[in-house]
């Protein structure tokens, strides 16, 4: 009998889709290849954006977007690129001040589609209040790329009262979530594969910097922010637990999983905790300020469904534990590879 292993085997010497998924394979690629090649210590904290050396006020981030399909309910690769870049800056407490946008397009791409994507990116940037100041355009031969890739770079200015970092989470912190999980990944997968959910669901892609600005009065009581994109909430919580050397306990009954996401995940055998999001964020907040933080989040439409999902703990550092609806506990692991490739 021929038995195929469904998971990547160790010792691979070529890239897998899972290396770009934001899970354990991504971590291995960074630690073993990318960071050493660039002379970056592999044991440092990896943030969504970096503060510029010598200037703790400016933040810098860069990202590439390869989502397939290019258009999906609730958004497209253009708006997604702007929102994702703005959000990475926001997770360091920074408001966007400028963007760069680079286009890699495949020969044969209809100009109407390119125009639609770029107009969408421009609209998203204007709505976020950030100009696109520079960029680049390249065209490659047929088959050399999958229609269209976008690369963005963003510069932001840190809100003076905020210094969030993955390493600043503390035992006792309240863990807050600004909105429902699983919408983006489920939408893209349903659209790509024609699963029939697309009529009932839309991506949550949107900018989060205004939510972060509403949290500014919390000052140093706001310890950590992270948007759970690739690898979903599971990856985000595991990364924070690792970098802050804490444990995290979350309650299944408090998780805001839309019914259509739950139905799709049940059908496909997916865990909503590992499905990508593009319009919500996780916050670790001093427990004395948790209610104030929730009030601030709920004051804007994009945070209307904000909720407390758990707390940080001192024991079991680096581990995330889910309390299930029946009172049991299970470990929430960092995803290995990519359940849903090409999601952002």
Tab-separated table of C-alpha atoms in Angstrom:
chain	number	residue	atom	x	y	z
A	1	UNK	CA	0.000	0.000	0.000
A	2	UNK	CA	1.319	3.440	-0.923
A	3	UNK	CA	0.898	5.835	2.009
A	4	UNK	CA	1.580	9.533	1.471
A	5	UNK	CA	2.404	11.779	4.412
A	6	UNK	CA	0.103	14.842	4.366
A	7	UNK	CA	2.640	17.041	6.154
A	8	UNK	CA	6.003	18.293	4.839
A	9	UNK	CA	8.878	16.101	5.884
A	10	UNK	CA	11.923	17.558	7.660
A	11	UNK	CA	15.092	18.052	5.731
A	12	UNK	CA	13.546	19.530	2.587
A	13	UNK	CA	15.969	21.473	0.409
A	14	UNK	CA	13.448	23.369	-1.722
A	15	UNK	CA	10.802	25.928	-0.868
A	16	UNK	CA	7.271	24.807	-0.048
A	17	UNK	CA	4.119	26.913	-0.045
A	18	UNK	CA	4.096	26.421	3.708
A	19	UNK	CA	7.334	28.396	4.051
A	20	UNK	CA	5.289	31.507	3.331
A	21	UNK	CA	2.370	30.654	5.606
A	22	UNK	CA	3.407	32.403	8.794
A	23	UNK	CA	3.653	29.168	10.815
A	24	UNK	CA	6.472	26.912	11.976
A	25	UNK	CA	7.908	26.438	8.483
A	26	UNK	CA	8.144	30.213	8.088
A	27	UNK	CA	9.965	30.423	11.404
A	28	UNK	CA	12.409	27.739	10.310
A	29	UNK	CA	13.065	29.548	7.041
A	30	UNK	CA	13.718	32.821	8.860
A	31	UNK	CA	15.945	31.297	11.541
A	32	UNK	CA	17.916	28.967	9.269
A	33	UNK	CA	18.287	31.025	6.096
A	34	UNK	CA	16.870	34.555	5.905
A	35	UNK	CA	18.077	36.102	9.161
A	36	UNK	CA	21.610	34.615	9.086
A	37	UNK	CA	22.050	35.685	5.468
A	38	UNK	CA	21.165	39.270	6.406
A	39	UNK	CA	23.257	39.294	9.586
A	40	UNK	CA	20.237	39.600	11.866
A	41	UNK	CA	20.314	37.759	15.226
A	42	UNK	CA	17.810	34.879	15.022
A	43	UNK	CA	16.696	35.195	18.661
A	44	UNK	CA	15.296	38.717	18.392
A	45	UNK	CA	11.653	39.748	18.537
A	46	UNK	CA	10.072	39.848	15.069
A	47	UNK	CA	7.519	42.658	14.867
A	48	UNK	CA	5.030	43.691	12.189
A	49	UNK	CA	7.037	46.894	11.659
A	50	UNK	CA	10.429	48.178	12.780
A	51	UNK	CA	11.262	51.446	14.510
A	52	UNK	CA	13.983	53.242	12.579
A	53	UNK	CA	17.418	53.214	14.271
A	54	UNK	CA	18.180	56.490	16.002
A	55	UNK	CA	14.555	57.626	15.691
A	56	UNK	CA	11.981	55.890	17.836
A	57	UNK	CA	9.189	57.939	16.298
A	58	UNK	CA	9.247	56.537	12.753
A	59	UNK	CA	8.189	52.987	11.864
A	60	UNK	CA	8.917	51.107	8.637
A	61	UNK	CA	7.282	48.017	7.160
A	62	UNK	CA	7.260	46.199	3.826
A	63	UNK	CA	5.043	43.443	2.495
A	64	UNK	CA	4.181	41.543	-0.677
A	65	UNK	CA	0.722	40.434	-1.769
A	66	UNK	CA	0.111	37.378	-3.946
A	67	UNK	CA	-3.541	36.622	-3.133
A	68	UNK	CA	-5.444	34.438	-5.573
A	69	UNK	CA	-7.972	35.335	-6.912
A	70	UNK	CA	-7.243	39.034	-7.418
A	71	UNK	CA	-10.867	39.973	-6.657
A	72	UNK	CA	-13.060	38.569	-3.892
A	73	UNK	CA	-16.169	39.671	-1.954
A	74	UNK	CA	-15.237	42.592	0.258
A	75	UNK	CA	-12.001	43.530	-1.482
A	76	UNK	CA	-9.210	42.823	-3.937
A	77	UNK	CA	-5.434	42.672	-4.034
A	78	UNK	CA	-5.212	46.477	-4.310
A	79	UNK	CA	-7.179	47.423	-1.207
A	80	UNK	CA	-5.683	44.450	0.643
A	81	UNK	CA	-2.136	45.711	-0.022
A	82	UNK	CA	-2.917	49.145	1.400
A	83	UNK	CA	-4.819	47.834	4.409
A	84	UNK	CA	-2.178	45.235	5.242
A	85	UNK	CA	0.608	47.802	5.197
A	86	UNK	CA	-1.312	50.375	7.226
A	87	UNK	CA	-2.161	47.690	9.775
A	88	UNK	CA	1.425	46.500	10.182
A	89	UNK	CA	2.405	50.066	11.072
A	90	UNK	CA	-0.550	50.362	13.432
A	91	UNK	CA	0.535	47.259	15.347
A	92	UNK	CA	3.610	49.243	16.462
A	93	UNK	CA	1.408	52.145	17.505
A	94	UNK	CA	2.169	54.171	14.363
A	95	UNK	CA	-0.123	56.158	12.075
A	96	UNK	CA	0.721	55.969	8.343
A	97	UNK	CA	2.366	58.965	6.671
A	98	UNK	CA	3.468	57.548	3.274
A	99	UNK	CA	3.287	54.420	1.117
A	100	UNK	CA	5.269	53.004	-1.798
A	101	UNK	CA	3.657	50.543	-4.209
A	102	UNK	CA	5.443	48.242	-6.654
A	103	UNK	CA	3.671	46.227	-9.360
A	104	UNK	CA	4.871	42.957	-10.917
A	105	UNK	CA	2.435	42.071	-13.700
A	106	UNK	CA	2.414	39.132	-16.077
A	107	UNK	CA	2.243	39.667	-19.812
A	108	UNK	CA	-1.331	39.142	-20.935
A	109	UNK	CA	-3.003	40.618	-17.863
A	110	UNK	CA	-5.987	42.672	-19.077
A	111	UNK	CA	-5.307	46.377	-18.618
A	112	UNK	CA	-8.849	46.782	-17.311
A	113	UNK	CA	-8.006	44.486	-14.385
A	114	UNK	CA	-4.757	46.314	-13.638
A	115	UNK	CA	-6.613	49.636	-13.720
A	116	UNK	CA	-9.298	48.299	-11.383
A	117	UNK	CA	-6.720	47.031	-8.884
A	118	UNK	CA	-4.740	50.272	-8.870
A	119	UNK	CA	-7.862	52.397	-8.575
A	120	UNK	CA	-8.897	50.259	-5.613
A	121	UNK	CA	-5.483	50.738	-4.006
A	122	UNK	CA	-5.706	54.483	-4.565
A	123	UNK	CA	-9.183	54.641	-3.046
A	124	UNK	CA	-8.087	52.613	-0.017
A	125	UNK	CA	-5.084	54.897	0.504
A	126	UNK	CA	-7.211	58.042	0.302
A	127	UNK	CA	-9.728	56.609	2.763
A	128	UNK	CA	-6.884	55.747	5.132
A	129	UNK	CA	-5.502	59.270	4.800
A	130	UNK	CA	-2.101	58.203	3.487
A	131	UNK	CA	-0.539	59.182	0.123
A	132	UNK	CA	1.184	56.767	-2.248
A	133	UNK	CA	4.389	58.695	-2.946
A	134	UNK	CA	6.493	56.347	-5.050
A	135	UNK	CA	6.626	52.903	-6.608
A	136	UNK	CA	7.742	50.769	-9.518
A	137	UNK	CA	6.195	48.749	-12.338
A	138	UNK	CA	7.628	45.605	-13.916
A	139	UNK	CA	6.166	43.255	-16.541
A	140	UNK	CA	7.357	39.641	-16.775
A	141	UNK	CA	6.721	37.016	-19.431
A	142	UNK	CA	3.737	34.717	-19.599
A	143	UNK	CA	4.059	32.004	-16.984
A	144	UNK	CA	6.728	33.883	-15.010
A	145	UNK	CA	4.211	35.092	-12.417
A	146	UNK	CA	0.583	34.439	-11.561
A	147	UNK	CA	-1.080	37.468	-13.183
A	148	UNK	CA	-0.254	40.178	-10.625
A	149	UNK	CA	1.822	40.662	-7.470
A	150	UNK	CA	2.019	43.852	-5.399
A	151	UNK	CA	4.732	44.943	-2.987
A	152	UNK	CA	4.197	47.787	-0.550
A	153	UNK	CA	6.341	49.746	1.854
A	154	UNK	CA	4.913	52.004	4.525
A	155	UNK	CA	6.331	54.658	6.812
A	156	UNK	CA	4.438	55.729	9.906
A	157	UNK	CA	4.874	58.003	12.895
A	158	UNK	CA	4.402	56.450	16.316
A	159	UNK	CA	1.668	57.841	18.558
A	160	UNK	CA	3.797	59.313	21.388
A	161	UNK	CA	1.973	57.562	24.232
A	162	UNK	CA	2.123	54.072	22.688
A	163	UNK	CA	5.003	51.579	22.625
A	164	UNK	CA	3.336	48.223	21.857
A	165	UNK	CA	5.597	45.249	21.231
A	166	UNK	CA	5.165	41.495	21.124
A	167	UNK	CA	7.725	41.280	23.931
A	168	UNK	CA	5.786	43.590	26.289
A	169	UNK	CA	2.867	41.260	27.076
A	170	UNK	CA	2.731	40.480	30.800
A	171	UNK	CA	1.126	37.783	32.985
A	172	UNK	CA	-2.346	38.918	33.995
A	173	UNK	CA	-2.919	40.918	30.818
A	174	UNK	CA	-6.418	40.838	29.385
A	175	UNK	CA	-6.429	39.491	25.815
A	176	UNK	CA	-8.834	41.462	23.638
A	177	UNK	CA	-9.971	40.849	20.076
A	178	UNK	CA	-11.378	43.718	18.019
A	179	UNK	CA	-13.738	41.690	15.837
A	180	UNK	CA	-14.790	38.354	14.316
A	181	UNK	CA	-12.205	35.880	13.044
A	182	UNK	CA	-11.930	33.762	9.904
A	183	UNK	CA	-13.777	35.988	7.432
A	184	UNK	CA	-10.930	36.831	5.060
A	185	UNK	CA	-9.476	33.361	4.651
A	186	UNK	CA	-12.873	31.717	4.279
A	187	UNK	CA	-13.960	34.287	1.690
A	188	UNK	CA	-10.848	33.927	-0.453
A	189	UNK	CA	-10.925	30.138	-0.303
A	190	UNK	CA	-14.617	29.974	-1.170
A	191	UNK	CA	-14.163	32.340	-4.117
A	192	UNK	CA	-11.101	30.527	-5.414
A	193	UNK	CA	-12.542	27.048	-5.177
A	194	UNK	CA	-16.188	27.868	-5.954
A	195	UNK	CA	-17.411	26.408	-2.663
A	196	UNK	CA	-20.651	28.368	-2.607
A	197	UNK	CA	-20.020	30.406	0.545
A	198	UNK	CA	-19.037	33.582	-1.338
A	199	UNK	CA	-22.624	34.794	-1.588
A	200	UNK	CA	-22.950	34.829	2.221
A	201	UNK	CA	-19.543	36.089	3.302
A	202	UNK	CA	-17.099	38.924	2.667
A	203	UNK	CA	-13.509	39.593	3.631
A	204	UNK	CA	-12.974	41.787	6.681
A	205	UNK	CA	-10.087	43.669	5.023
A	206	UNK	CA	-9.940	47.228	6.407
A	207	UNK	CA	-7.482	49.621	8.048
A	208	UNK	CA	-7.057	49.448	11.825
A	209	UNK	CA	-5.026	52.579	12.569
A	210	UNK	CA	-8.040	54.554	13.762
A	211	UNK	CA	-8.805	51.846	16.300
A	212	UNK	CA	-5.234	52.057	17.564
A	213	UNK	CA	-5.511	55.837	17.830
A	214	UNK	CA	-8.586	55.382	20.048
A	215	UNK	CA	-6.422	53.282	22.375
A	216	UNK	CA	-3.832	56.061	22.770
A	217	UNK	CA	-5.190	57.222	26.184
A	218	UNK	CA	-4.216	53.829	27.611
A	219	UNK	CA	-0.559	54.742	27.110
A	220	UNK	CA	1.843	52.168	28.597
A	221	UNK	CA	-1.093	50.028	29.782
A	222	UNK	CA	-1.442	48.870	26.154
A	223	UNK	CA	1.322	46.278	25.977
A	224	UNK	CA	0.960	44.385	22.700
A	225	UNK	CA	-0.882	44.615	19.379
A	226	UNK	CA	-0.883	42.056	16.577
A	227	UNK	CA	-3.114	41.546	13.526
A	228	UNK	CA	-3.720	37.809	13.052
A	229	UNK	CA	-3.190	37.490	9.300
A	230	UNK	CA	-1.303	34.418	7.986
A	231	UNK	CA	-1.711	31.565	10.425
A	232	UNK	CA	-4.696	33.303	12.019
A	233	UNK	CA	-5.249	33.917	15.711
A	234	UNK	CA	-3.338	30.750	16.604
A	235	UNK	CA	-0.136	32.036	15.013
A	236	UNK	CA	-0.478	35.526	16.486
A	237	UNK	CA	-0.983	34.273	20.049
A	238	UNK	CA	1.830	31.736	19.797
A	239	UNK	CA	4.238	34.395	18.507
A	240	UNK	CA	3.358	36.754	21.361
A	241	UNK	CA	3.625	33.971	23.953
A	242	UNK	CA	7.054	33.039	22.572
A	243	UNK	CA	8.460	36.559	22.385
A	244	UNK	CA	7.079	37.685	25.765
A	245	UNK	CA	7.836	34.358	27.474
A	246	UNK	CA	4.324	34.055	28.854
A	247	UNK	CA	1.442	31.654	28.527
A	248	UNK	CA	-1.944	32.553	27.057
A	249	UNK	CA	-5.330	31.119	27.940
A	250	UNK	CA	-8.353	31.771	25.738
A	251	UNK	CA	-11.997	30.777	26.108
A	252	UNK	CA	-13.723	29.068	23.177
A	253	UNK	CA	-17.120	30.458	24.191
A	254	UNK	CA	-15.759	34.021	23.910
A	255	UNK	CA	-14.323	33.648	20.411
A	256	UNK	CA	-16.357	35.589	17.822
A	257	UNK	CA	-16.596	33.051	14.992
A	258	UNK	CA	-19.322	33.952	12.455
A	259	UNK	CA	-21.710	31.098	11.728
A	260	UNK	CA	-20.777	30.979	8.038
A	261	UNK	CA	-17.082	30.692	8.978
A	262	UNK	CA	-17.875	27.901	11.429
A	263	UNK	CA	-19.905	26.076	8.769
A	264	UNK	CA	-17.170	26.385	6.157
A	265	UNK	CA	-14.489	25.229	8.580
A	266	UNK	CA	-16.587	22.240	9.648
A	267	UNK	CA	-17.088	21.265	6.016
A	268	UNK	CA	-13.420	21.631	5.087
A	269	UNK	CA	-11.858	20.338	8.304
A	270	UNK	CA	-10.262	23.697	9.137
A	271	UNK	CA	-9.728	25.321	12.524
A	272	UNK	CA	-11.079	28.914	12.597
A	273	UNK	CA	-8.155	29.810	14.851
A	274	UNK	CA	-5.719	29.238	11.979
A	275	UNK	CA	-7.712	31.022	9.250
A	276	UNK	CA	-6.319	34.389	8.089
A	277	UNK	CA	-7.900	37.718	9.023
A	278	UNK	CA	-7.300	41.172	7.553
A	279	UNK	CA	-9.507	43.450	9.635
A	280	UNK	CA	-9.132	42.567	13.314
A	281	UNK	CA	-6.385	42.783	15.896
A	282	UNK	CA	-5.350	41.218	19.189
A	283	UNK	CA	-4.463	43.477	22.129
A	284	UNK	CA	-2.762	42.554	25.411
A	285	UNK	CA	-3.806	45.163	27.969
A	286	UNK	CA	-3.211	45.732	31.671
A	287	UNK	CA	-6.319	44.152	33.258
A	288	UNK	CA	-7.161	47.351	35.150
A	289	UNK	CA	-7.642	49.083	31.788
A	290	UNK	CA	-9.436	46.267	29.911
A	291	UNK	CA	-12.914	47.793	30.168
A	292	UNK	CA	-11.650	51.190	28.998
A	293	UNK	CA	-9.917	49.505	26.057
A	294	UNK	CA	-13.090	47.657	25.064
A	295	UNK	CA	-15.111	50.875	25.270
A	296	UNK	CA	-12.567	52.611	23.031
A	297	UNK	CA	-12.606	49.799	20.465
A	298	UNK	CA	-16.399	49.598	20.409
A	299	UNK	CA	-16.656	53.345	19.785
A	300	UNK	CA	-15.767	52.784	16.099
A	301	UNK	CA	-17.612	50.580	13.589
A	302	UNK	CA	-14.528	48.444	12.931
A	303	UNK	CA	-14.357	47.579	16.653
A	304	UNK	CA	-18.076	47.255	17.370
A	305	UNK	CA	-17.745	43.539	18.135
A	306	UNK	CA	-14.639	43.822	20.320
A	307	UNK	CA	-14.523	41.276	23.130
A	308	UNK	CA	-12.284	39.827	25.810
A	309	UNK	CA	-11.195	36.305	24.886
A	310	UNK	CA	-8.751	35.357	27.648
A	311	UNK	CA	-5.761	36.315	29.726
A	312	UNK	CA	-1.988	36.001	29.820
A	313	UNK	CA	-0.520	33.709	32.476
A	314	UNK	CA	2.877	33.207	34.042
A	315	UNK	CA	3.007	29.432	33.803
A	316	UNK	CA	3.635	27.428	30.624
A	317	UNK	CA	5.577	30.216	28.847
A	318	UNK	CA	5.300	30.016	25.087
A	319	UNK	CA	2.120	27.939	25.220
A	320	UNK	CA	-1.440	28.841	24.198
A	321	UNK	CA	-4.283	26.898	25.823
A	322	UNK	CA	-7.928	26.912	24.738
A	323	UNK	CA	-10.686	26.277	27.271
A	324	UNK	CA	-13.347	24.478	25.267
A	325	UNK	CA	-17.104	24.906	25.547
A	326	UNK	CA	-17.345	21.648	27.524
A	327	UNK	CA	-14.684	22.620	30.040
A	328	UNK	CA	-11.759	20.699	28.585
A	329	UNK	CA	-8.430	22.219	27.617
A	330	UNK	CA	-6.402	21.793	24.472
A	331	UNK	CA	-3.104	23.176	23.270
A	332	UNK	CA	-3.320	25.629	20.375
A	333	UNK	CA	-0.152	25.004	18.389
A	334	UNK	CA	1.579	27.272	15.944
A	335	UNK	CA	0.392	26.058	12.523
A	336	UNK	CA	2.987	23.973	10.697
A	337	UNK	CA	2.466	25.187	7.152
A	338	UNK	CA	-0.252	26.518	4.923
A	339	UNK	CA	-3.810	25.241	5.048
A	340	UNK	CA	-4.931	28.086	2.802
A	341	UNK	CA	-2.148	29.167	0.401
A	342	UNK	CA	-2.150	32.497	-1.453
A	343	UNK	CA	-4.501	34.134	1.044
A	344	UNK	CA	-2.820	37.550	1.171
